[in-house]
């Protein structure tokens, strides 16, 4: 019978936790870099290349990657969440 209150507490905690607490740094990193991959960025780090590859990439510099206003806003939001979580740079 102790299990039901514990499960209810866990569900309530997960549902009310801030969005930044629900996404660990690795997931935020992946989400942010997926935006860059979709826009044609050529990754330089072993981690980025391993995760996304460079097939079809077009831009060597982040500053050259053409992002829509929506994508720029999404990246900025993810970066805020990364800072809030003290994610490594």
Coordinates of N, CA, C and O in Angstrom, one line a residue:
X1 N 0.8 -1.2 0.0 CA 0.0 0.0 0.0 C 0.9 1.3 0.0 O 0.4 2.3 -0.4
X2 N 2.1 1.2 0.5 CA 3.0 2.3 0.5 C 3.4 2.7 -0.9 O 3.7 3.9 -1.2
X3 N 3.3 1.8 -1.8 CA 3.8 2.1 -3.2 C 2.9 3.1 -3.9 O 3.4 3.9 -4.6
X4 N 1.6 3.1 -3.7 CA 0.7 4.0 -4.4 C 1.0 5.5 -4.0 O 1.1 6.3 -5.0
X5 N 1.1 5.8 -2.8 CA 1.4 7.2 -2.5 C 2.8 7.6 -3.1 O 3.0 8.7 -3.5
X6 N 3.7 6.7 -3.0 CA 5.1 7.0 -3.6 C 5.0 7.2 -5.1 O 5.5 8.2 -5.6
X7 N 4.2 6.4 -5.8 CA 4.1 6.6 -7.3 C 3.3 7.9 -7.6 O 3.7 8.6 -8.5
X8 N 2.3 8.2 -6.8 CA 1.6 9.5 -7.0 C 2.5 10.7 -6.8 O 2.5 11.6 -7.5
X9 N 3.4 10.6 -5.8 CA 4.4 11.7 -5.5 C 5.3 11.8 -6.7 O 5.6 12.9 -7.1
X10 N 5.8 10.7 -7.2 CA 6.8 10.7 -8.4 C 6.1 11.3 -9.6 O 6.7 12.1 -10.3
X11 N 4.9 10.9 -9.9 CA 4.2 11.5 -11.0 C 3.9 13.0 -10.9 O 4.1 13.7 -11.8
X12 N 3.5 13.4 -9.7 CA 3.2 14.8 -9.4 C 4.5 15.6 -9.5 O 4.6 16.7 -10.2
X13 N 5.6 15.1 -9.0 CA 6.9 15.8 -9.1 C 7.4 15.9 -10.5 O 7.8 17.0 -10.9
X14 N 7.3 14.9 -11.3 CA 7.7 15.0 -12.7 C 6.8 15.9 -13.5 O 7.3 16.7 -14.4
X15 N 5.5 16.0 -13.2 CA 4.6 16.8 -13.9 C 4.8 18.3 -13.6 O 4.5 19.2 -14.4
X16 N 5.2 18.6 -12.4 CA 5.4 20.0 -11.9 C 6.8 20.5 -11.9 O 7.0 21.6 -11.6
X17 N 7.8 19.6 -12.3 CA 9.2 20.1 -12.3 C 9.4 21.0 -13.5 O 8.7 20.9 -14.5
X18 N 10.3 22.0 -13.3 CA 10.5 23.0 -14.4 C 11.1 22.2 -15.6 O 11.7 21.2 -15.5
X19 N 10.8 22.7 -16.8 CA 11.2 22.1 -18.0 C 12.7 21.8 -18.0 O 13.1 20.8 -18.5
X20 N 13.5 22.7 -17.5 CA 14.9 22.6 -17.6 C 15.4 21.4 -16.7 O 16.4 20.7 -17.0
X21 N 14.6 21.0 -15.6 CA 15.0 19.9 -14.8 C 14.7 18.6 -15.4 O 15.2 17.6 -15.1
X22 N 13.8 18.6 -16.4 CA 13.4 17.4 -17.1 C 14.3 16.9 -18.2 O 14.3 15.8 -18.7
X23 N 15.2 17.8 -18.6 CA 16.1 17.5 -19.7 C 17.5 17.5 -19.3 O 18.1 18.6 -19.0
X24 N 18.1 16.4 -19.1 CA 19.5 16.4 -18.8 C 20.4 17.1 -19.8 O 20.0 17.2 -21.0
X25 N 21.6 17.4 -19.5 CA 22.5 18.1 -20.4 C 22.7 17.4 -21.7 O 22.7 18.0 -22.7
X26 N 22.8 16.1 -21.7 CA 23.0 15.4 -22.9 C 21.9 15.5 -23.9 O 22.0 15.7 -25.1
X27 N 20.7 15.5 -23.4 CA 19.5 15.7 -24.2 C 19.4 17.1 -24.8 O 19.0 17.3 -25.9
X28 N 19.7 18.1 -23.9 CA 19.7 19.4 -24.4 C 20.8 19.6 -25.5 O 20.5 20.3 -26.5
X29 N 22.0 19.1 -25.3 CA 23.0 19.1 -26.3 C 22.6 18.5 -27.6 O 22.7 19.1 -28.7
X30 N 21.9 17.4 -27.5 CA 21.5 16.7 -28.7 C 20.4 17.5 -29.4 O 20.4 17.6 -30.7
X31 N 19.5 18.1 -28.7 CA 18.4 18.8 -29.3 C 18.9 20.1 -30.0 O 18.5 20.4 -31.1
X32 N 19.9 20.8 -29.3 CA 20.5 22.0 -29.9 C 21.2 21.7 -31.1 O 21.1 22.3 -32.2
X33 N 22.0 20.6 -31.1 CA 22.8 20.3 -32.3 C 22.0 19.7 -33.4 O 22.5 19.7 -34.5
X34 N 20.9 19.1 -33.1 CA 20.0 18.6 -34.2 C 19.5 19.8 -35.0 O 19.4 19.6 -36.2
X35 N 19.3 20.9 -34.4 CA 18.9 22.1 -35.2 C 20.0 22.5 -36.1 O 19.8 22.8 -37.3
X36 N 21.3 22.5 -35.6 CA 22.4 22.8 -36.5 C 22.6 21.8 -37.6 O 22.9 22.2 -38.7
X37 N 22.5 20.5 -37.3 CA 22.6 19.5 -38.3 C 21.6 19.7 -39.4 O 21.9 19.6 -40.6
X38 N 20.4 19.9 -39.0 CA 19.3 20.1 -40.0 C 19.6 21.3 -40.9 O 19.1 21.3 -42.1
X39 N 20.3 22.3 -40.4 CA 20.6 23.5 -41.2 C 21.9 23.3 -42.0 O 22.3 24.2 -42.7
X40 N 22.6 22.2 -41.9 CA 23.8 21.9 -42.7 C 25.1 22.2 -42.0 O 26.2 22.2 -42.7
X41 N 25.2 22.2 -40.7 CA 26.5 22.5 -40.0 C 27.4 21.3 -40.1 O 26.9 20.1 -40.0
X42 N 28.7 21.5 -40.3 CA 29.7 20.5 -40.3 C 30.4 20.4 -38.9 O 31.0 21.4 -38.5
X43 N 30.1 19.4 -38.2 CA 30.6 19.2 -36.9 C 32.1 19.0 -36.9 O 32.7 18.4 -37.7
X44 N 32.8 19.5 -35.8 CA 34.2 19.4 -35.7 C 34.6 18.5 -34.6 O 35.7 17.9 -34.6
X45 N 33.8 18.4 -33.5 CA 34.2 17.6 -32.4 C 33.9 16.1 -32.6 O 33.0 15.8 -33.3
X46 N 34.7 15.3 -32.0 CA 34.4 13.8 -32.2 C 33.0 13.5 -31.7 O 32.3 12.7 -32.3
X47 N 32.5 14.1 -30.6 CA 31.2 13.9 -30.1 C 30.1 14.2 -31.2 O 29.2 13.5 -31.4
X48 N 30.2 15.4 -31.8 CA 29.3 15.9 -32.8 C 29.3 15.0 -34.0 O 28.2 14.6 -34.5
X49 N 30.5 14.6 -34.5 CA 30.6 13.8 -35.7 C 30.0 12.4 -35.4 O 29.3 11.9 -36.2
X50 N 30.3 11.9 -34.2 CA 29.8 10.6 -33.8 C 28.3 10.6 -33.8 O 27.6 9.6 -34.2
X51 N 27.7 11.6 -33.2 CA 26.3 11.7 -33.0 C 25.5 12.0 -34.3 O 24.4 11.5 -34.5
X52 N 26.1 12.9 -35.1 CA 25.3 13.4 -36.3 C 26.0 13.2 -37.6 O 25.3 13.2 -38.6
X53 N 27.3 12.9 -37.6 CA 28.0 12.7 -38.9 C 28.1 14.0 -39.6 O 27.6 15.1 -39.2
X54 N 28.8 14.0 -40.7 CA 29.0 15.2 -41.5 C 28.5 15.0 -43.0 O 28.8 15.9 -43.8
X55 N 27.8 14.0 -43.2 CA 27.3 13.7 -44.6 C 26.3 14.9 -45.0 O 25.4 15.2 -44.2
X56 N 26.6 15.5 -46.1 CA 25.7 16.5 -46.6 C 25.9 17.9 -45.9 O 25.1 18.8 -46.2
X57 N 26.9 18.0 -45.1 CA 27.1 19.3 -44.4 C 27.6 20.3 -45.4 O 28.2 20.0 -46.4
X58 N 27.3 21.6 -45.0 CA 27.7 22.7 -45.9 C 28.4 23.9 -45.3 O 29.0 24.7 -46.0
X59 N 28.3 24.0 -44.0 CA 28.8 25.2 -43.3 C 29.8 24.8 -42.2 O 29.5 24.0 -41.3
X60 N 31.0 25.3 -42.3 CA 32.1 25.0 -41.3 C 32.0 25.8 -40.1 O 32.5 25.5 -39.1
X61 N 31.4 27.0 -40.2 CA 31.3 27.9 -39.1 C 29.9 28.1 -38.6 O 29.0 28.3 -39.5
X62 N 29.6 28.1 -37.3 CA 28.3 28.2 -36.8 C 27.7 29.6 -37.3 O 26.5 29.6 -37.6
X63 N 28.5 30.6 -37.3 CA 28.0 31.9 -37.7 C 27.5 31.9 -39.2 O 26.6 32.8 -39.5
X64 N 27.9 31.0 -40.0 CA 27.5 30.9 -41.4 C 26.2 30.1 -41.6 O 25.6 30.1 -42.6
X65 N 25.8 29.3 -40.5 CA 24.6 28.4 -40.7 C 23.4 29.3 -40.7 O 23.1 30.1 -39.8
X66 N 22.6 29.2 -41.8 CA 21.4 29.9 -41.9 C 20.2 29.3 -41.1 O 19.7 28.3 -41.4
X67 N 19.9 30.0 -40.0 CA 18.8 29.6 -39.1 C 17.6 30.5 -39.3 O 17.8 31.7 -39.3
X68 N 16.5 29.9 -39.3 CA 15.2 30.7 -39.3 C 15.1 31.4 -37.9 O 15.8 31.0 -36.9
X69 N 14.2 32.4 -37.8 CA 14.0 33.1 -36.5 C 13.5 32.1 -35.5 O 13.9 32.1 -34.3
X70 N 12.7 31.1 -35.9 CA 12.2 30.1 -35.0 C 13.3 29.2 -34.5 O 13.4 28.9 -33.3
X71 N 14.2 28.8 -35.4 CA 15.4 28.0 -35.0 C 16.3 28.7 -34.1 O 16.8 28.2 -33.1
X72 N 16.5 30.0 -34.4 CA 17.4 30.8 -33.5 C 16.8 30.9 -32.1 O 17.5 30.8 -31.1
X73 N 15.5 31.1 -32.0 CA 14.8 31.2 -30.7 C 14.9 29.9 -30.0 O 15.1 29.8 -28.8
X74 N 14.7 28.8 -30.7 CA 14.8 27.4 -30.1 C 16.2 27.2 -29.5 O 16.3 26.7 -28.4
X75 N 17.2 27.5 -30.3 CA 18.6 27.4 -29.8 C 18.8 28.2 -28.6 O 19.4 27.8 -27.6
X76 N 18.4 29.5 -28.6 CA 18.6 30.4 -27.5 C 17.9 29.8 -26.3 O 18.4 29.9 -25.1
X77 N 16.7 29.3 -26.4 CA 16.0 28.7 -25.3 C 16.7 27.5 -24.7 O 16.8 27.3 -23.5
X78 N 17.2 26.6 -25.6 CA 18.0 25.4 -25.2 C 19.2 25.9 -24.4 O 19.6 25.4 -23.4
X79 N 19.9 26.9 -24.9 CA 21.1 27.4 -24.3 C 20.8 28.0 -22.9 O 21.6 27.8 -22.0
X80 N 19.7 28.6 -22.8 CA 19.2 29.1 -21.4 C 19.0 27.9 -20.5 O 19.4 28.0 -19.3
X81 N 18.4 26.9 -21.0 CA 18.2 25.7 -20.2 C 19.5 25.0 -19.8 O 19.7 24.6 -18.7
X82 N 20.5 25.0 -20.7 CA 21.8 24.4 -20.5 C 22.5 25.2 -19.4 O 23.1 24.7 -18.5
X83 N 22.4 26.6 -19.4 CA 23.0 27.4 -18.4 C 22.4 27.2 -17.1 O 23.0 27.1 -16.0
X84 N 21.0 27.1 -17.1 CA 20.3 26.9 -15.8 C 20.7 25.5 -15.2 O 20.6 25.4 -13.9
X85 N 21.0 24.6 -16.0 CA 21.4 23.2 -15.5 C 22.9 23.1 -15.3 O 23.4 22.0 -15.0
X86 N 23.6 24.2 -15.5 CA 25.1 24.2 -15.4 C 25.7 23.1 -16.2 O 26.7 22.4 -15.8
X87 N 25.2 23.0 -17.5 CA 25.8 22.0 -18.4 C 27.2 22.5 -18.8 O 27.4 23.7 -19.0
X88 N 28.0 21.5 -19.1 CA 29.4 21.9 -19.6 C 29.3 22.4 -20.9 O 28.4 22.1 -21.7
X89 N 30.2 23.3 -21.2 CA 30.2 24.0 -22.6 C 31.1 23.2 -23.5 O 32.0 22.6 -23.2

